Amino acid sequence: MNSFTFTQAAAVDAAVREKASHEGAAYIGGGTNLVDLMKENVARPTHLIGLKKLGLDTIENTPDGGLRLGALATNADTAYHPEVISRYPLLNQAILAGASPQLRNMATDGGNLMQRTRCYYFYDLATPCNKREPGTGCSAIGGYNRVCGILGTSDSCIATHPSDMCVALAALDTTVRVSGPNGERTIKFEDFHRLPGDHPERDNTLEPGELITGLDLPAKGFAQHFSYLKLRDRTSYAFALVSVAAALELDGNTIKDARLALGGVAHKAWRDKAAEALLVGQPATADTFRRVAAKVLENAKGYGENTFKIELAKRAIVRALKQATEMKATVDTNAYFQPSAFNS
Amino acid sequence: MNTDYIGKPTSRVDGPAKVTGTAKYAAEYNVPNMLYGYVVSSPIAKGKITKIDAAPVLALAGVQQVFSHENVPHFAIFDRSYQDEIAPGGSPFRPLYDAEIKFSLQPVALVVADTFELARYAASVLHIEYEEVAHETKLSQHIDDAYEPGKGKIGFQPPKSRGNFGKGWKEGVAHVEAQFSHHAQHHNPMENFATTVEWLGDKHLNIYDKTQGAFNSQLLVTKIFGLSKDRARVISKYTGGGFGSGLRPQYQLLLAVMASLELERSVRVSLTREQMFSFGHRPETLQHVALATAADGSLTGINHFAVAETSQFEDFTENVVGWSGMLYDCKNVALGYRLAKLDVYTPLDMRAPGAASGSIALEIAMDEMAYAAGLDPLEFRMRNYSDHDQAQDLPYSSKALRKCYHEGAAKFGWKQRTAAPGSMRDGNLLVGWGMGGGVWDATKLPASVRASLDADGHLTVSSGTNEIGTGTYTIMTQIAAESMGLPIEAVTFVLGDTELPESPLQGGSWTAASVGNSVVEACTKLGEALLKQTQKMDSPAFKGVKIDDVQFANGQMRLRSDSTQAMVLRDVVQASGEPRIEAENSTLLAKLAMLKPPKYSMHAHNAVFVEVKVDPDLMTVHVTRVVNAVAAGRILNPKTARSQVLGSVVWGLGMALMEESVMDHRFGRYMNHSLAEYHVPVNADIHAIDVVFVNEEDDKVNPLGIKGLGEVGMLGVAAAVANAIYHATGKRVRDMPITIDKLL
């Protein structure tokens, strides 16, 4: 870790100005990822701009019937907010599938979007990594890539975005509000994170100095039929091998509207609108779901250690859509176990 | 035995200190004017250092020194100086000795600065150049050049074959033959390795070390640095998890001592989690097992062969296959064990070393054999029960494994099992029941203990053993209180200091038996000393009385023949005019006993029953129930003993389902070097675990009848999970860990 200076910003415009005036400065919210990256010497900011005094930590209804999440609201406060629980339960489940209670108490909603990949090579300075050191090569290709992507990858990078929350935000058509040197603007969630292409060092489409101030959820929350299914190597505190956010609007057994997003498979939460279109107007049956799953994965590419994710993702999509239909949603299929059953 | 303390569930005497944070660990001793060392680790697996540019780092204000092979004096020349108590045969690694790189993450420099933060930063900008050469880290490519180790670690016995396996194989009517494997694992105790060296002047050091053996650390420091023992006092009051990782002193100890001697200052060196992947680990093994049975289900042949990794510089050996010649009755047994040299650090004992690895192969193969022979896996094991240790040709001192089978199976409800894979369901979920088990040595080593009663009637019992979280403080306090007839509050057990009587390394499941029996001996000696003092006092009833004629209870010494005749122990000490009366046991007999061939085979056993539930589409596995029945002689403290076995089961589940140090062979480097990516089970993975201690009285193993519990609870757990998964799904996975991709 290098030496750095720290200031606590009092207002958004002041924070943005401060960022512009310090080369090598970084914003810090909860610090749950940035501080790790600094300790590992992956991130080396010379100046940190604290955001915790900006406010922006409220969760409020918007006039159009939606919900605005302040960028500095914690993941825990968001997940357990009554409006989120009742109107956006998919988001509640996705947040609670990630990290640990301690981390969710510190981590902010804006910071969740800004967390970086957990690819082993990104974290290990002894190995080449295009995301960490552009031009050095991708060690995950041909290496230990069990945790890496199968969709939207490039020859430069096969890293995944590690968030669970973002998978639900993508499915729910969230809008990201940002402030920067050129004022305020909004970014559609699907445009916020990038695919790696030739510039894997860039995770997102923020312009230099821009700061996330809030996340706007539209009115439609799919509270009746949803599922967040996360598959991983242990039941908690592990990143997704594959996760699926599924949300349906049903008329009887006919699908009227559908959302489908995947985590753990790409450089961003993977939303497939073509696959969603295949669901609309169809009966909510296993056949439909299998067809759609095949569609989502039709261009998937395995890299050896992670090739199993293609089949796993198909099965997870089918299961998540089934759970959403039947409304037997769980955070994790592993959660079926009821300890009380064995208390003799 | 009717007792006040031994055998009673007793809360940890060190519990309050641990939960209130007053228990201090090696990196928590803040001594005045201390410097901080930060280790720089090699990014390459093999080659040499060609350049170290220390000048810019030394120019940073507050950086005291950059140590590397270029400026560290050669304190010692010969290999024997670098060999700790349990060093395997070979040439131990010498940190910062020369330019050669032998393994990835090898320490190549130590930056010492006024603060930890500065040392860490300075280490990150230290420019080092390397010349890389090709490395070999893939075990599967070195099976052909694997060799039978001659001189291994102390205690290693090359496995002994017997009978004629080829004949037994032909006699069999059912056969099983399969390959098994598991990958390297790292101990990953919660407490990172660290050493704080307090410079007391004139090369006198107090060394606070993370270790499982303060005397082993002292031995190595005195040998390498030429210090007398009184100049190198090693203190280790608490150890935040060991699991074997602290059996050999780690390099941070040597670096901290070196820096302290060179700079004549107090120095602390602590390792990062990544650096915890730079030293000993459970070695990867590749195994082959072949079994044959006769029509009646009796085993006619057992063949177990294993290849394990070791470093280029030491032959790390462990008993992987030997247990296969013990656990079941069979005339024809062929066993083989070889090592392959790789460009890695020397492996190290890790909980149930060898047995955890070997029992995976044997106990999965036994399950396969049971199916091939058309027998229930439990019935199959009962039919091949060994009442005599055929490997050593000795009778067992005691063996209650049959009780483990019966009581474990009853508790689990094994009778309800239907044999066919996939035949049991819970709703949509596949249910699988599997079992396994194992055997581990009951060892007792010489240990010195001092018992000291002060004029207030408080008993202090001390021995330089270690507490690695197993409950050593507590059980020794119980034994001492029992022996001297004192309330437990009137007894303090002191450990973890080379100024105390010498005790062996804390490992191998031998501490309870070794130190525990010595506590009794020391207390007996103390009783004799107290009795002797009574002869000088005006106490006619005690005149000429022998130690066997008295008993200790309620803080008194009483005549067995007339318990109304009693002396208060405190009064006896006060009458002596001394502040305390103390005594130490003699280890002479224990040392002599070790030279004699054993008359009995002394072992602990277990049988473990596991239930899994598997989602038939997603192939997610949950271990919903475990019953582990353990026969380990006398259980001193059912509460801490249960905790120990619970931990063992969790270890077994980790080994079965998730634990693996992932090597990228292109870099020769373990890649998942963090607790986020090196997966061990979390609370949410753990459900019902029942521990059953079957009654096993043994007056031959040692006076207290203790067999030890550190390892035995883990045996067969991983295999039982694999067997349960087979029973649920029909999929036989022989490569641990059984991750979701292997079941899809």
Tab-separated table of N, CA and C in Angstrom, chain A residues 198-290:
chain	number	residue	atom	x	y	z
A	198	ASP	N	-11.009	-4.408	-26.189
A	198	ASP	CA	-9.559	-4.185	-26.154
A	198	ASP	C	-9.134	-3.321	-24.975
A	199	HIS	N	-10.115	-2.914	-24.182
A	199	HIS	CA	-9.777	-2.048	-23.043
A	199	HIS	C	-10.367	-2.573	-21.735
A	200	PRO	N	-9.891	-3.734	-21.320
A	200	PRO	CA	-10.446	-4.309	-20.084
A	200	PRO	C	-10.114	-3.487	-18.845
A	201	GLU	N	-9.166	-2.558	-18.965
A	201	GLU	CA	-8.845	-1.721	-17.802
A	201	GLU	C	-10.007	-0.793	-17.460
A	202	ARG	N	-10.917	-0.628	-18.425
A	202	ARG	CA	-12.084	0.216	-18.169
A	202	ARG	C	-13.278	-0.678	-17.863
A	203	ASP	N	-13.779	-0.570	-16.647
A	203	ASP	CA	-14.900	-1.418	-16.232
A	203	ASP	C	-16.235	-0.844	-16.671
A	204	ASN	N	-16.296	0.495	-16.807
A	204	ASN	CA	-17.601	1.134	-16.997
A	204	ASN	C	-17.473	2.356	-17.886
A	205	THR	N	-18.593	3.037	-18.105
A	205	THR	CA	-18.614	4.160	-19.044
A	205	THR	C	-18.608	5.512	-18.340
A	206	LEU	N	-18.248	5.509	-17.073
A	206	LEU	CA	-18.118	6.798	-16.383
A	206	LEU	C	-17.004	7.616	-17.032
A	207	GLU	N	-17.243	8.919	-17.150
A	207	GLU	CA	-16.197	9.806	-17.624
A	207	GLU	C	-15.284	10.147	-16.437
A	208	PRO	N	-14.069	10.571	-16.732
A	208	PRO	CA	-13.151	10.906	-15.634
A	208	PRO	C	-13.798	11.889	-14.648
A	209	GLY	N	-13.708	11.584	-13.406
A	209	GLY	CA	-14.210	12.484	-12.365
A	209	GLY	C	-15.671	12.297	-12.027
A	210	GLU	N	-16.385	11.547	-12.821
A	210	GLU	CA	-17.815	11.385	-12.541
A	210	GLU	C	-18.033	10.530	-11.291
A	211	LEU	N	-19.113	10.877	-10.590
A	211	LEU	CA	-19.438	10.253	-9.317
A	211	LEU	C	-20.889	9.776	-9.368
A	212	ILE	N	-21.121	8.543	-8.953
A	212	ILE	CA	-22.501	8.043	-8.890
A	212	ILE	C	-23.203	8.704	-7.708
A	213	THR	N	-24.374	9.269	-7.976
A	213	THR	CA	-25.116	9.907	-6.874
A	213	THR	C	-26.366	9.109	-6.494
A	214	GLY	N	-26.880	8.321	-7.424
A	214	GLY	CA	-28.082	7.566	-7.073
A	214	GLY	C	-28.434	6.540	-8.131
A	215	LEU	N	-29.364	5.672	-7.738
A	215	LEU	CA	-29.863	4.642	-8.647
A	215	LEU	C	-31.383	4.752	-8.651
A	216	ASP	N	-31.953	4.901	-9.849
A	216	ASP	CA	-33.403	5.036	-9.953
A	216	ASP	C	-34.021	3.734	-10.447
A	217	LEU	N	-34.880	3.184	-9.608
A	217	LEU	CA	-35.634	2.000	-10.022
A	217	LEU	C	-36.967	2.456	-10.592
A	218	PRO	N	-37.353	1.935	-11.758
A	218	PRO	CA	-38.668	2.301	-12.290
A	218	PRO	C	-39.786	1.651	-11.462
A	219	ALA	N	-41.009	2.056	-11.758
A	219	ALA	CA	-42.139	1.612	-10.919
A	219	ALA	C	-42.307	0.095	-10.923
A	220	LYS	N	-42.016	-0.518	-12.065
A	220	LYS	CA	-42.315	-1.946	-12.192
A	220	LYS	C	-41.270	-2.791	-11.454
A	221	GLY	N	-41.691	-3.471	-10.409
A	221	GLY	CA	-40.731	-4.180	-9.567
A	221	GLY	C	-40.822	-5.692	-9.628
A	222	PHE	N	-41.797	-6.218	-10.368
A	222	PHE	CA	-41.970	-7.676	-10.519
A	222	PHE	C	-42.027	-8.385	-9.156
A	223	ALA	N	-42.805	-7.805	-8.262
A	223	ALA	CA	-42.836	-8.355	-6.893
A	223	ALA	C	-43.619	-9.655	-6.800
A	224	GLN	N	-44.369	-10.001	-7.856
A	224	GLN	CA	-45.184	-11.217	-7.782
A	224	GLN	C	-44.432	-12.468	-8.225
A	225	HIS	N	-43.597	-12.307	-9.247
A	225	HIS	CA	-42.911	-13.484	-9.800
A	225	HIS	C	-41.445	-13.154	-10.065
A	226	PHE	N	-40.624	-13.635	-9.208
A	226	PHE	CA	-39.195	-13.311	-9.337
A	226	PHE	C	-38.379	-14.423	-8.701
A	227	SER	N	-37.100	-14.455	-9.052
A	227	SER	CA	-36.175	-15.377	-8.383
A	227	SER	C	-34.762	-14.878	-8.554
A	228	TYR	N	-34.001	-14.926	-7.490
A	228	TYR	CA	-32.545	-14.736	-7.625
A	228	TYR	C	-31.892	-16.032	-7.191
A	229	LEU	N	-31.311	-16.694	-8.144
A	229	LEU	CA	-30.691	-18.001	-7.889
A	229	LEU	C	-29.182	-17.857	-8.021
A	230	LYS	N	-28.470	-18.188	-6.956
A	230	LYS	CA	-27.007	-18.054	-6.974
A	230	LYS	C	-26.359	-19.401	-6.711
A	231	LEU	N	-25.502	-19.826	-7.609
A	231	LEU	CA	-24.789	-21.093	-7.463
A	231	LEU	C	-23.316	-20.800	-7.245
A	232	ARG	N	-22.763	-21.433	-6.238
A	232	ARG	CA	-21.389	-21.103	-5.836
A	232	ARG	C	-20.777	-22.269	-5.091
A	233	ASP	N	-19.481	-22.127	-4.764
A	233	ASP	CA	-18.757	-23.262	-4.184
A	233	ASP	C	-19.034	-23.478	-2.707
A	234	ARG	N	-19.604	-22.494	-2.042
A	234	ARG	CA	-20.079	-22.725	-0.677
A	234	ARG	C	-21.303	-21.845	-0.476
A	235	THR	N	-21.994	-22.040	0.624
A	235	THR	CA	-23.330	-21.478	0.739
A	235	THR	C	-23.343	-19.981	1.026
A	236	SER	N	-22.249	-19.461	1.536
A	236	SER	CA	-22.185	-18.026	1.813
A	236	SER	C	-20.753	-17.571	1.621
A	237	TYR	N	-20.591	-16.267	1.435
A	237	TYR	CA	-19.259	-15.689	1.295
A	237	TYR	C	-18.450	-16.360	0.186
A	238	ALA	N	-19.080	-16.453	-0.976
A	238	ALA	CA	-18.375	-16.909	-2.176
A	238	ALA	C	-19.035	-16.216	-3.356
A	239	PHE	N	-18.231	-15.874	-4.340
A	239	PHE	CA	-18.790	-15.220	-5.525
A	239	PHE	C	-19.517	-16.245	-6.373
A	240	ALA	N	-20.435	-15.742	-7.170
A	240	ALA	CA	-21.269	-16.640	-7.982
A	240	ALA	C	-20.432	-17.329	-9.050
A	241	LEU	N	-20.643	-18.634	-9.200
A	241	LEU	CA	-20.186	-19.301	-10.419
A	241	LEU	C	-21.151	-18.896	-11.527
A	242	VAL	N	-22.417	-18.983	-11.202
A	242	VAL	CA	-23.495	-18.511	-12.071
A	242	VAL	C	-24.599	-18.003	-11.151
A	243	SER	N	-25.149	-16.840	-11.475
A	243	SER	CA	-26.365	-16.426	-10.779
A	243	SER	C	-27.374	-15.953	-11.821
A	244	VAL	N	-28.635	-16.057	-11.456
A	244	VAL	CA	-29.703	-15.674	-12.391
A	244	VAL	C	-30.734	-14.821	-11.660
A	245	ALA	N	-31.020	-13.642	-12.232
A	245	ALA	CA	-32.161	-12.856	-11.778
A	245	ALA	C	-33.260	-13.041	-12.806
A	246	ALA	N	-34.370	-13.594	-12.353
A	246	ALA	CA	-35.501	-13.811	-13.263
A	246	ALA	C	-36.716	-13.087	-12.702
A	247	ALA	N	-37.441	-12.403	-13.576
A	247	ALA	CA	-38.651	-11.705	-13.134
A	247	ALA	C	-39.701	-11.857	-14.226
A	248	LEU	N	-40.896	-12.199	-13.820
A	248	LEU	CA	-41.952	-12.458	-14.800
A	248	LEU	C	-43.218	-11.692	-14.427
A	249	GLU	N	-43.955	-11.324	-15.463
A	249	GLU	CA	-45.329	-10.869	-15.280
A	249	GLU	C	-46.196	-11.897	-15.994
A	250	LEU	N	-47.119	-12.485	-15.260
A	250	LEU	CA	-47.891	-13.600	-15.804
A	250	LEU	C	-49.368	-13.242	-15.914
A	251	ASP	N	-49.978	-13.792	-16.959
A	251	ASP	CA	-51.430	-13.732	-17.087
A	251	ASP	C	-51.868	-15.187	-17.159
A	252	GLY	N	-52.320	-15.695	-16.053
A	252	GLY	CA	-52.528	-17.139	-15.996
A	252	GLY	C	-51.189	-17.806	-16.124
A	253	ASN	N	-51.071	-18.674	-17.100
A	253	ASN	CA	-49.766	-19.307	-17.303
A	253	ASN	C	-49.022	-18.686	-18.486
A	254	THR	N	-49.530	-17.580	-18.991
A	254	THR	CA	-48.877	-16.935	-20.136
A	254	THR	C	-47.994	-15.786	-19.655
A	255	ILE	N	-46.799	-15.734	-20.227
A	255	ILE	CA	-45.847	-14.709	-19.816
A	255	ILE	C	-46.167	-13.411	-20.559
A	256	LYS	N	-46.436	-12.347	-19.803
A	256	LYS	CA	-46.728	-11.048	-20.422
A	256	LYS	C	-45.478	-10.187	-20.524
A	257	ASP	N	-44.605	-10.317	-19.539
A	257	ASP	CA	-43.358	-9.530	-19.551
A	257	ASP	C	-42.312	-10.346	-18.814
A	258	ALA	N	-41.072	-10.167	-19.200
A	258	ALA	CA	-40.026	-10.991	-18.596
A	258	ALA	C	-38.708	-10.242	-18.528
A	259	ARG	N	-37.975	-10.521	-17.498
A	259	ARG	CA	-36.599	-9.987	-17.360
A	259	ARG	C	-35.694	-11.147	-16.976
A	260	LEU	N	-34.510	-11.124	-17.559
A	260	LEU	CA	-33.567	-12.208	-17.297
A	260	LEU	C	-32.150	-11.638	-17.338
A	261	ALA	N	-31.457	-11.754	-16.238
A	261	ALA	CA	-30.066	-11.283	-16.186
A	261	ALA	C	-29.218	-12.314	-15.454
A	262	LEU	N	-27.954	-12.414	-15.878
A	262	LEU	CA	-27.049	-13.409	-15.299
A	262	LEU	C	-25.846	-12.736	-14.653
A	263	GLY	N	-25.389	-13.313	-13.563
A	263	GLY	CA	-24.149	-12.876	-12.926
A	263	GLY	C	-23.122	-13.985	-12.982
A	264	GLY	N	-21.859	-13.606	-12.794
A	264	GLY	CA	-20.782	-14.598	-12.744
A	264	GLY	C	-20.355	-15.125	-14.097
A	265	VAL	N	-20.919	-14.562	-15.171
A	265	VAL	CA	-20.631	-15.112	-16.507
A	265	VAL	C	-20.001	-14.109	-17.465
A	266	ALA	N	-20.000	-12.825	-17.070
A	266	ALA	CA	-19.524	-11.818	-18.018
A	266	ALA	C	-18.923	-10.619	-17.287
A	267	HIS	N	-18.356	-9.736	-18.048
A	267	HIS	CA	-17.719	-8.511	-17.561
A	267	HIS	C	-18.740	-7.536	-16.992
A	268	LYS	N	-20.004	-7.860	-17.184
A	268	LYS	CA	-21.100	-7.065	-16.644
A	268	LYS	C	-22.259	-8.005	-16.336
A	269	ALA	N	-23.216	-7.509	-15.576
A	269	ALA	CA	-24.435	-8.287	-15.394
A	269	ALA	C	-25.019	-8.513	-16.786
A	270	TRP	N	-25.272	-9.764	-17.142
A	270	TRP	CA	-25.583	-10.127	-18.534
A	270	TRP	C	-27.093	-10.168	-18.739
A	271	ARG	N	-27.588	-9.122	-19.362
A	271	ARG	CA	-29.018	-9.049	-19.656
A	271	ARG	C	-29.215	-9.422	-21.119
A	272	ASP	N	-30.150	-10.306	-21.386
A	272	ASP	CA	-30.358	-10.758	-22.766
A	272	ASP	C	-31.784	-10.438	-23.190
A	273	LYS	N	-31.930	-9.316	-23.898
A	273	LYS	CA	-33.278	-8.864	-24.264
A	273	LYS	C	-33.908	-9.743	-25.339
A	274	ALA	N	-33.064	-10.323	-26.188
A	274	ALA	CA	-33.606	-11.213	-27.222
A	274	ALA	C	-34.224	-12.445	-26.565
A	275	ALA	N	-33.545	-12.923	-25.532
A	275	ALA	CA	-34.080	-14.086	-24.823
A	275	ALA	C	-35.355	-13.712	-24.084
A	276	GLU	N	-35.379	-12.529	-23.519
A	276	GLU	CA	-36.595	-12.074	-22.832
A	276	GLU	C	-37.769	-12.030	-23.809
A	277	ALA	N	-37.480	-11.553	-25.037
A	277	ALA	CA	-38.546	-11.464	-26.042
A	277	ALA	C	-39.103	-12.841	-26.373
A	278	LEU	N	-38.227	-13.843	-26.306
A	278	LEU	CA	-38.674	-15.211	-26.581
A	278	LEU	C	-39.644	-15.729	-25.515
A	279	LEU	N	-39.580	-15.128	-24.353
A	279	LEU	CA	-40.457	-15.562	-23.270
A	279	LEU	C	-41.859	-14.963	-23.397
A	280	VAL	N	-41.900	-13.736	-23.886
A	280	VAL	CA	-43.166	-13.003	-23.882
A	280	VAL	C	-44.179	-13.656	-24.815
A	281	GLY	N	-45.380	-13.859	-24.281
A	281	GLY	CA	-46.451	-14.485	-25.056
A	281	GLY	C	-46.428	-16.001	-25.002
A	282	GLN	N	-45.417	-16.552	-24.362
A	282	GLN	CA	-45.274	-18.014	-24.308
A	282	GLN	C	-45.833	-18.548	-22.991
A	283	PRO	N	-46.185	-19.823	-22.983
A	283	PRO	CA	-46.587	-20.425	-21.713
A	283	PRO	C	-45.360	-20.592	-20.796
A	284	ALA	N	-45.597	-20.412	-19.522
A	284	ALA	CA	-44.501	-20.533	-18.558
A	284	ALA	C	-44.250	-21.997	-18.251
A	285	THR	N	-43.608	-22.670	-19.173
A	285	THR	CA	-43.358	-24.109	-19.024
A	285	THR	C	-41.864	-24.393	-19.131
A	286	ALA	N	-41.506	-25.581	-18.717
A	286	ALA	CA	-40.094	-25.983	-18.770
A	286	ALA	C	-39.571	-25.944	-20.197
A	287	ASP	N	-40.417	-26.299	-21.166
A	287	ASP	CA	-39.986	-26.258	-22.567
A	287	ASP	C	-39.585	-24.854	-22.970
A	288	THR	N	-40.459	-23.900	-22.629
A	288	THR	CA	-40.159	-22.498	-22.952
A	288	THR	C	-38.837	-22.099	-22.304
A	289	PHE	N	-38.694	-22.455	-21.040
A	289	PHE	CA	-37.505	-22.021	-20.305
A	289	PHE	C	-36.235	-22.625	-20.903
A	290	ARG	N	-36.325	-23.866	-21.289
A	290	ARG	CA	-35.141	-24.522	-21.876
A	290	ARG	C	-34.748	-23.871	-23.188
